[in-house]
Short mmCIF file of C-alpha atoms in Angstrom, two decimals:
data_model
loop_
_atom_site.label_atom_id
_atom_site.label_comp_id
_atom_site.label_asym_id
_atom_site.label_seq_id
_atom_site.Cartn_x
_atom_site.Cartn_y
_atom_site.Cartn_z
CA MET A 156 46.82 -16.88 -0.55
CA GLU A 157 48.18 -18.70 -3.93
CA LYS A 158 46.84 -17.12 -7.00
CA THR A 159 44.81 -19.76 -9.13
CA THR A 160 45.67 -20.61 -12.71
CA SER A 161 42.58 -18.75 -14.01
CA GLN A 162 43.59 -15.45 -12.28
CA ILE A 163 46.98 -15.78 -13.82
CA HIS A 164 45.65 -16.27 -17.41
CA ILE A 165 43.25 -13.30 -16.75
CA LYS A 166 46.06 -11.12 -15.88
CA LYS A 167 48.14 -11.97 -19.18
CA ILE A 168 45.09 -10.64 -21.25
CA PRO A 169 45.45 -7.01 -21.99
CA PHE A 170 43.34 -4.54 -20.33
CA TYR A 171 41.58 -3.22 -23.55
CA ILE A 172 40.61 -6.78 -24.49
CA ARG A 173 39.18 -7.39 -20.98
CA PHE A 174 37.37 -4.24 -21.03
CA THR A 175 35.86 -4.78 -24.42
CA ILE A 176 34.59 -8.24 -23.19
CA VAL A 177 33.15 -6.79 -20.16
CA ALA A 178 31.33 -3.87 -21.93
CA ALA A 179 29.90 -6.79 -24.62
CA CYS A 180 28.79 -8.98 -22.07
CA LEU A 181 27.19 -5.87 -20.11
CA VAL A 182 25.25 -4.66 -23.17
CA PHE A 183 24.11 -8.20 -24.17
CA THR A 184 22.82 -8.70 -20.35
CA ILE A 185 20.79 -5.50 -20.61
CA LEU A 186 19.36 -6.29 -24.01
CA ILE A 187 18.16 -9.87 -22.54
CA MET A 188 17.09 -8.04 -19.16
CA ARG A 189 14.85 -5.66 -21.57
CA GLU A 190 13.49 -8.52 -23.95
CA ALA A 191 12.74 -10.95 -20.81
CA SER A 192 11.28 -8.05 -18.66
CA SER A 193 7.96 -9.88 -18.41
CA LEU A 194 9.56 -12.85 -16.64
CA LEU A 195 12.38 -11.24 -15.00
CA ILE A 196 10.44 -8.55 -12.95
CA PRO A 197 7.86 -10.65 -11.61
CA LEU A 198 10.75 -13.35 -10.92
CA PHE A 199 13.01 -10.85 -9.21
CA ALA A 200 10.16 -9.34 -7.25
CA GLY A 201 9.23 -12.85 -6.12
CA LEU A 202 12.78 -13.30 -4.87
CA LEU A 203 12.55 -10.10 -2.64
CA LEU A 204 9.00 -11.10 -1.61
CA ALA A 205 10.35 -14.73 -0.57
CA ILE A 206 13.18 -13.35 1.50
CA LEU A 207 10.79 -11.15 3.26
CA LEU A 208 8.36 -13.97 4.00
CA LEU A 209 11.02 -16.26 5.07
CA PRO A 210 11.12 -15.36 8.72
CA LEU A 211 7.60 -16.28 8.86
CA VAL A 212 7.82 -19.58 6.90
CA LYS A 213 10.59 -20.72 9.21
CA VAL A 214 8.22 -19.88 12.25
CA LEU A 215 5.39 -22.06 10.58
CA GLU A 216 7.91 -24.98 9.80
CA ASN A 217 8.83 -25.07 13.55
CA ILE A 218 5.33 -25.68 14.59
CA PRO A 219 5.71 -28.02 12.44
CA ILE A 220 4.01 -27.31 9.48
CA HIS A 221 5.00 -28.99 5.90
CA ARG A 222 7.11 -26.57 4.13
CA GLY A 223 4.79 -26.39 1.29
CA ILE A 224 1.66 -25.60 3.49
CA ALA A 225 4.01 -23.10 5.40
CA SER A 226 5.21 -21.30 2.09
CA LEU A 227 1.72 -21.24 0.83
CA LEU A 228 0.11 -19.57 4.11
CA ALA A 229 3.00 -17.02 4.30
CA VAL A 230 2.34 -16.00 0.53
CA LEU A 231 -1.47 -15.85 1.22
CA SER A 232 -0.93 -13.57 4.29
CA PHE A 233 0.63 -11.04 1.73
CA VAL A 234 -2.14 -11.37 -0.80
CA ILE A 235 -4.56 -10.43 1.97
CA ALA A 236 -2.63 -7.57 3.07
CA PHE A 237 -2.13 -6.51 -0.51
CA GLY A 238 -5.94 -6.96 -1.42
CA MET A 239 -6.92 -4.72 1.71
CA ILE A 240 -4.64 -1.90 0.62
CA ASN A 241 -5.76 -2.21 -3.04
CA TYR A 242 -9.57 -2.42 -2.04
CA PHE A 243 -9.06 1.06 -0.09
CA LEU A 244 -7.32 2.41 -3.06
CA ALA A 245 -9.85 1.14 -5.51
CA SER A 246 -12.82 2.68 -3.38
CA GLU A 247 -11.06 5.99 -2.73
CA ILE A 248 -10.23 6.25 -6.53
CA ALA A 249 -13.79 5.43 -7.73
CA ARG A 250 -14.90 8.34 -5.23
CA PHE A 251 -12.55 10.72 -6.95
CA VAL A 252 -13.29 9.64 -10.44
CA LYS A 253 -16.96 10.88 -9.74
CA GLU A 254 -15.94 14.32 -9.39
CA LEU A 255 -13.40 14.71 -12.34
CA PRO A 256 -16.06 17.01 -13.98
CA ASN A 257 -15.03 19.51 -11.10
CA LEU A 258 -11.35 19.48 -12.36
CA ASN A 259 -12.92 19.89 -15.92
CA THR A 260 -14.65 22.92 -14.82
CA LYS A 261 -11.90 24.30 -12.88
CA ILE A 262 -9.64 24.48 -16.17
CA GLN A 263 -12.29 25.94 -18.24
CA ALA A 264 -12.74 28.75 -15.56
CA GLU A 265 -8.81 29.27 -15.58
CA PHE A 266 -8.75 29.52 -19.18
CA ILE A 267 -11.58 32.14 -19.21
CA SER A 268 -9.85 34.21 -16.80
CA ILE A 269 -6.44 33.96 -18.56
CA GLU A 270 -8.38 35.02 -21.83
CA GLN A 271 -10.04 37.98 -20.17
CA TRP A 272 -6.54 39.01 -18.44
CA ILE A 273 -4.77 38.82 -22.03
CA THR A 274 -7.70 40.87 -23.57
CA ALA A 275 -7.32 43.67 -20.69
CA LYS A 276 -3.42 43.79 -20.72
CA PHE A 277 -2.51 43.46 -24.39
CA ASN A 278 -5.96 44.18 -26.37
CA ILE A 279 -5.75 40.93 -28.32
CA ASP A 280 -8.62 39.67 -30.46
CA ASN A 281 -10.96 37.06 -28.46
CA ALA A 282 -11.26 35.03 -31.21
CA GLN A 283 -7.72 34.34 -31.74
CA GLN A 284 -7.43 33.62 -28.08
CA THR A 285 -10.13 31.28 -28.06
CA ASP A 286 -8.94 29.18 -30.92
CA TYR A 287 -5.27 28.98 -29.40
CA LEU A 288 -6.63 28.33 -25.96
CA SER A 289 -9.30 25.67 -27.14
CA SER A 290 -6.39 23.76 -29.03
CA SER A 291 -4.36 23.98 -25.90
CA TYR A 292 -7.20 23.04 -23.63
CA LYS A 293 -7.80 20.02 -25.97
CA GLU A 294 -4.18 18.99 -25.63
CA ILE A 295 -4.54 18.99 -22.13
CA VAL A 296 -7.54 17.22 -21.91
CA ASN A 297 -5.87 14.50 -24.24
CA GLY A 298 -2.75 14.21 -22.11
CA ILE A 299 -4.97 13.80 -19.06
CA THR A 300 -7.28 11.09 -20.79
CA GLY A 301 -3.82 9.32 -22.20
CA MET A 302 -2.34 9.33 -18.74
CA ALA A 303 -5.66 7.96 -17.14
CA ARG A 304 -5.54 5.06 -19.59
CA LYS A 305 -1.90 4.13 -18.89
CA ILE A 306 -2.78 3.97 -15.19
CA VAL A 307 -5.74 2.04 -15.93
CA PHE A 308 -3.39 -0.21 -17.98
CA SER A 309 -0.86 -0.41 -15.38
CA PHE A 310 -3.18 -1.44 -12.60
CA GLY A 311 -4.19 -4.25 -14.84
CA LYS A 312 -0.77 -5.18 -15.58
CA MET A 313 0.14 -4.89 -11.83
CA VAL A 314 -2.60 -7.46 -10.77
CA ILE A 315 -1.03 -9.88 -13.24
CA TRP A 316 2.43 -9.24 -12.04
CA THR A 317 1.23 -9.51 -8.62
CA LEU A 318 -0.02 -13.06 -9.11
CA LEU A 319 3.31 -13.98 -10.94
CA VAL A 320 5.21 -12.49 -7.92
CA CYS A 321 3.24 -14.87 -5.56
CA ILE A 322 3.59 -17.89 -7.47
CA PHE A 323 7.28 -17.30 -7.75
CA ALA A 324 7.69 -16.36 -4.31
CA PHE A 325 5.94 -19.59 -3.15
CA PHE A 326 8.15 -21.79 -5.17
CA ILE A 327 11.26 -19.86 -4.33
CA LEU A 328 10.17 -20.47 -0.64
CA PHE A 329 9.56 -24.28 -1.26
CA TYR A 330 12.58 -25.09 -3.19
CA ARG A 331 14.95 -22.68 -1.28
CA ARG A 332 17.50 -25.23 -0.21
CA LEU A 333 17.68 -26.73 -3.58
CA ILE A 334 18.61 -23.43 -5.06
CA VAL A 335 21.03 -22.65 -2.58
CA ARG A 336 22.83 -25.99 -3.11
CA PHE A 337 22.80 -25.12 -6.93
CA LEU A 338 24.40 -22.07 -6.45
CA ILE A 339 27.04 -23.18 -3.97
CA LYS A 340 27.74 -26.04 -6.59
CA LEU A 341 27.87 -23.87 -9.61
CA VAL A 342 30.92 -22.13 -8.26
CA GLU A 343 32.60 -24.31 -5.88
CA LYS A 344 35.70 -24.74 -7.95
CA ASP A 345 36.45 -21.06 -8.37
CA TYR A 346 34.92 -19.53 -5.25
CA PRO A 347 34.16 -22.37 -2.73
CA ASP A 348 34.42 -20.33 0.30
CA GLU A 349 32.79 -16.81 -1.12
CA MET A 350 29.05 -18.01 -2.27
CA PRO A 351 27.74 -19.01 1.08
CA LEU A 352 28.81 -15.77 2.44
CA ILE A 353 27.50 -13.85 -0.68
CA ILE A 354 24.16 -15.75 -0.25
CA THR A 355 23.95 -14.88 3.58
CA GLU A 356 25.06 -11.18 3.00
CA ASN A 357 22.61 -10.67 0.25
CA LYS A 358 19.71 -12.23 2.43
CA ILE A 359 20.34 -9.91 5.41
CA MET A 360 20.67 -6.91 2.94
CA ILE A 361 17.51 -7.50 1.27
CA MET A 362 15.72 -8.31 4.60
CA ASN A 363 17.07 -4.88 5.97
CA PHE A 364 16.45 -3.09 2.50
CA ILE A 365 12.44 -4.21 2.74
CA VAL A 366 12.03 -3.67 6.34
CA GLY A 367 13.69 -0.25 6.01
CA LEU A 368 11.29 0.64 3.01
CA LEU A 369 8.22 -0.78 5.20
CA VAL A 370 9.35 1.56 8.10
CA LYS A 371 9.85 4.62 6.10
CA PHE A 372 6.56 4.04 4.35
CA ALA A 373 4.82 3.66 7.59
CA ILE A 374 6.28 6.92 8.91
CA LEU A 375 5.60 8.95 5.78
CA LEU A 376 1.98 7.67 5.75
CA VAL A 377 1.55 8.71 9.28
CA LEU A 378 3.13 12.41 8.63
CA ASN A 379 1.41 12.71 5.33
CA SER A 380 -2.04 11.64 6.44
CA SER A 381 -1.81 13.71 9.68
CA VAL A 382 -0.62 16.88 7.63
CA LEU A 383 -3.39 16.54 5.04
CA ILE A 384 -6.02 15.90 7.52
CA LEU A 385 -5.37 18.91 9.60
CA LEU A 386 -5.17 21.04 6.54
CA GLY A 387 -8.76 19.69 5.97
CA ILE A 388 -7.86 18.39 2.47
CA LYS A 389 -10.36 16.33 0.80
CA TYR A 390 -9.31 12.54 0.12
CA ALA A 391 -6.55 13.13 2.48
CA LEU A 392 -5.93 9.35 3.29
CA LEU A 393 -5.77 8.58 -0.38
CA LEU A 394 -3.30 11.39 -1.21
CA ALA A 395 -1.22 10.32 1.64
CA LEU A 396 -1.23 6.75 0.74
CA ILE A 397 -0.15 7.45 -2.80
CA THR A 398 2.31 10.15 -2.09
CA SER A 399 3.95 7.55 0.58
CA LEU A 400 4.03 4.65 -1.77
CA LEU A 401 5.45 6.77 -4.81
CA SER A 402 8.03 8.18 -2.36
CA ILE A 403 9.53 4.73 -1.91
CA ILE A 404 10.97 5.30 -5.45
CA PRO A 405 14.11 7.73 -4.78
CA TYR A 406 14.35 10.98 -6.55
CA ILE A 407 11.51 10.69 -8.77
CA GLY A 408 8.49 9.15 -7.19
CA PHE A 409 7.88 12.20 -4.99
CA PHE A 410 7.68 14.72 -7.58
CA VAL A 411 4.97 12.44 -9.45
CA ALA A 412 3.23 12.29 -6.21
CA LEU A 413 3.36 16.03 -5.69
CA GLY A 414 1.98 16.71 -9.00
CA LEU A 415 -1.11 14.48 -8.15
CA ALA A 416 -1.50 15.82 -5.07
CA LEU A 417 -1.55 19.37 -6.35
CA LEU A 418 -3.95 18.32 -9.23
CA VAL A 419 -6.48 16.55 -6.81
CA THR A 420 -6.42 19.49 -4.03
CA TYR A 421 -6.77 22.24 -6.67
CA ALA A 422 -9.77 20.45 -8.24
CA ASN A 423 -11.63 20.05 -4.94
CA SER A 424 -10.30 23.38 -3.30
CA ASN A 425 -8.45 26.22 -4.76
CA GLY A 426 -4.86 27.52 -5.90
CA ALA A 427 -3.77 28.65 -2.28
CA GLY A 428 -5.07 25.10 -0.97
CA ALA A 429 -2.85 23.36 -3.50
CA LEU A 430 -0.18 25.79 -2.72
CA THR A 431 -0.43 24.81 1.00
CA VAL A 432 -0.45 21.24 0.27
CA GLY A 433 2.56 21.64 -1.89
CA ILE A 434 4.62 23.31 0.81
CA ALA A 435 3.58 20.76 3.34
CA LEU A 436 4.55 17.90 1.45
CA LEU A 437 7.83 19.49 0.24
CA ALA A 438 8.50 19.77 3.97
CA ILE A 439 7.68 15.99 4.81
CA HIS A 440 10.06 15.41 1.56
CA LEU A 441 12.81 17.18 3.18
CA VAL A 442 12.62 15.47 6.55
CA ASP A 443 12.53 12.05 4.25
CA GLY A 444 15.72 13.09 2.46
CA ILE A 445 17.64 14.28 5.29
CA ILE A 446 16.52 11.85 8.31
CA LEU A 447 14.48 9.07 7.10
CA LEU A 448 16.08 7.67 3.81
CA PRO A 449 19.74 8.12 4.93
CA ARG A 450 19.23 6.55 8.44
CA ILE A 451 16.51 3.90 7.69
CA VAL A 452 17.08 2.93 4.15
CA GLY A 453 20.58 4.22 3.18
CA SER A 454 22.35 2.81 6.24
CA ARG A 455 21.05 -0.61 5.48
CA MET A 456 22.24 -0.60 2.18
CA LYS A 457 25.62 1.02 2.49
CA MET A 458 25.76 2.10 -1.32
CA SER A 459 26.84 5.07 -2.79
CA PRO A 460 23.97 7.76 -3.36
CA PHE A 461 25.53 8.38 -6.85
CA ILE A 462 25.37 4.97 -7.77
CA THR A 463 21.71 4.72 -6.25
CA PHE A 464 20.75 7.32 -8.63
CA ILE A 465 22.05 5.83 -11.57
CA ALA A 466 20.31 2.82 -10.49
CA VAL A 467 17.17 4.34 -10.50
CA ILE A 468 17.81 5.64 -13.87
CA ALA A 469 18.95 2.59 -15.33
CA GLY A 470 16.15 0.69 -13.87
CA ASP A 471 13.71 3.12 -15.59
CA ILE A 472 15.53 2.59 -18.99
CA VAL A 473 15.65 -1.24 -18.68
CA TRP A 474 12.45 -2.42 -16.81
CA GLY A 475 10.30 0.97 -16.74
CA ILE A 476 8.47 2.20 -13.56
CA PRO A 477 9.04 -1.34 -11.61
CA GLY A 478 12.95 -1.23 -12.34
CA MET A 479 13.33 2.18 -10.67
CA LEU A 480 12.72 0.48 -7.45
CA LEU A 481 13.86 -3.25 -8.10
CA PHE A 482 17.27 -2.19 -9.58
CA ILE A 483 18.33 -0.49 -6.12
CA PRO A 484 18.46 -4.02 -4.31
CA LEU A 485 19.78 -5.60 -7.52
CA VAL A 486 22.81 -3.19 -7.62
CA ALA A 487 23.24 -3.71 -3.97
CA MET A 488 23.38 -7.43 -4.45
CA LEU A 489 26.05 -7.00 -7.29
CA LYS A 490 28.04 -4.87 -4.85
CA ILE A 491 28.14 -7.61 -2.26
CA ILE A 492 29.07 -9.98 -4.94
CA PHE A 493 32.08 -7.59 -6.19
CA GLU A 494 33.23 -6.98 -2.56
CA ASN A 495 33.78 -10.87 -1.95
CA ILE A 496 35.35 -11.73 -5.25
CA PRO A 497 39.04 -10.36 -5.31
CA SER A 498 39.08 -9.82 -9.07
CA LEU A 499 36.07 -7.42 -8.75
CA ALA A 500 36.87 -5.75 -5.62
CA ALA A 501 37.43 -2.49 -7.38
CA TRP A 502 33.75 -2.37 -8.49
CA GLY A 503 32.66 -3.03 -4.96
CA ILE A 504 34.79 0.22 -3.91
CA LEU A 505 33.10 2.20 -6.62
CA PHE A 506 29.39 0.98 -5.71
CA GLY A 507 30.09 1.47 -1.80
CA GLU A 508 30.13 4.41 0.49
CA GLU A 509 32.98 6.74 0.43
CA THR A 510 35.37 5.78 3.44
CA LYS A 511 37.40 8.52 5.22
CA THR A 512 41.18 8.32 4.35
CA ARG A 513 43.96 10.22 5.36
CA LYS A 514 44.96 13.01 3.07
CA THR A 515 48.56 12.64 1.34
#
């Protein structure tokens, strides 16, 4: 294959200049992504949702139904399913909030036990302990209150983002052919054959990724709910649903869910019950990490675990909690682009899985 004039000119530029240009563009892109997160997060999530609903839209169009109506019906089906899950979560959380005083009583009892133990063991004045423990208790309560406020704010923000995601998904489904033609026309001079392949591979990858996440979520939900119900834990379905949802976020989500599960169980049971729940959820997490994640999700992404971990951390830095999940398919899309463009093939190797090569 003959080299294009642009490729020849690029090779004449010294490496350190090319590296500086790439680094500057990367920093500039990250700044734009952070500042425009309110637009880009629901837009990218809408793209993922549109690709997930695309098979349903095609089925409806083949009936035949007008493309706009088919797109609207597909989005409405997602809204109904999402609303049912939210209704269950809201009702269960409302029941749990009513019992928050139990948690307050438990914490106070624990502080009294600690105070008595310190008095018996070290002969420290009760007044000094009371002052110290009271200040510590206030800090804990303030921390819990602040966290609750953040959660409530996040739920409100999530409702607004969900509405935007559905709107973007509808327009992407409706104008999908126009968008594809635009992308192909945009790079037809430099990559006339690569762009259709990149679009097709990205669509398949995203579909496989979302389906893999849904399958993993369903399996985790069955395992978590079964174990918690068998252990007789209160709010078993709520804890199982939250744990399964948060476990979708690799590496970090599970430990947040574990802390919440231990707190809820302790508030309604005792230390032994909380410890049992922790051990059971850790065992399920090991099954997820060893079997479910690599075989159901990882095999569909074909991306290095190291790069996946970096994507999660970078997503948190740039887009916060939504970015921890959205950056995984975003980086996987970049990987496909890199693999199909010769000048970026080295980055495709870095982002991909390690292949077995003969030792030299």
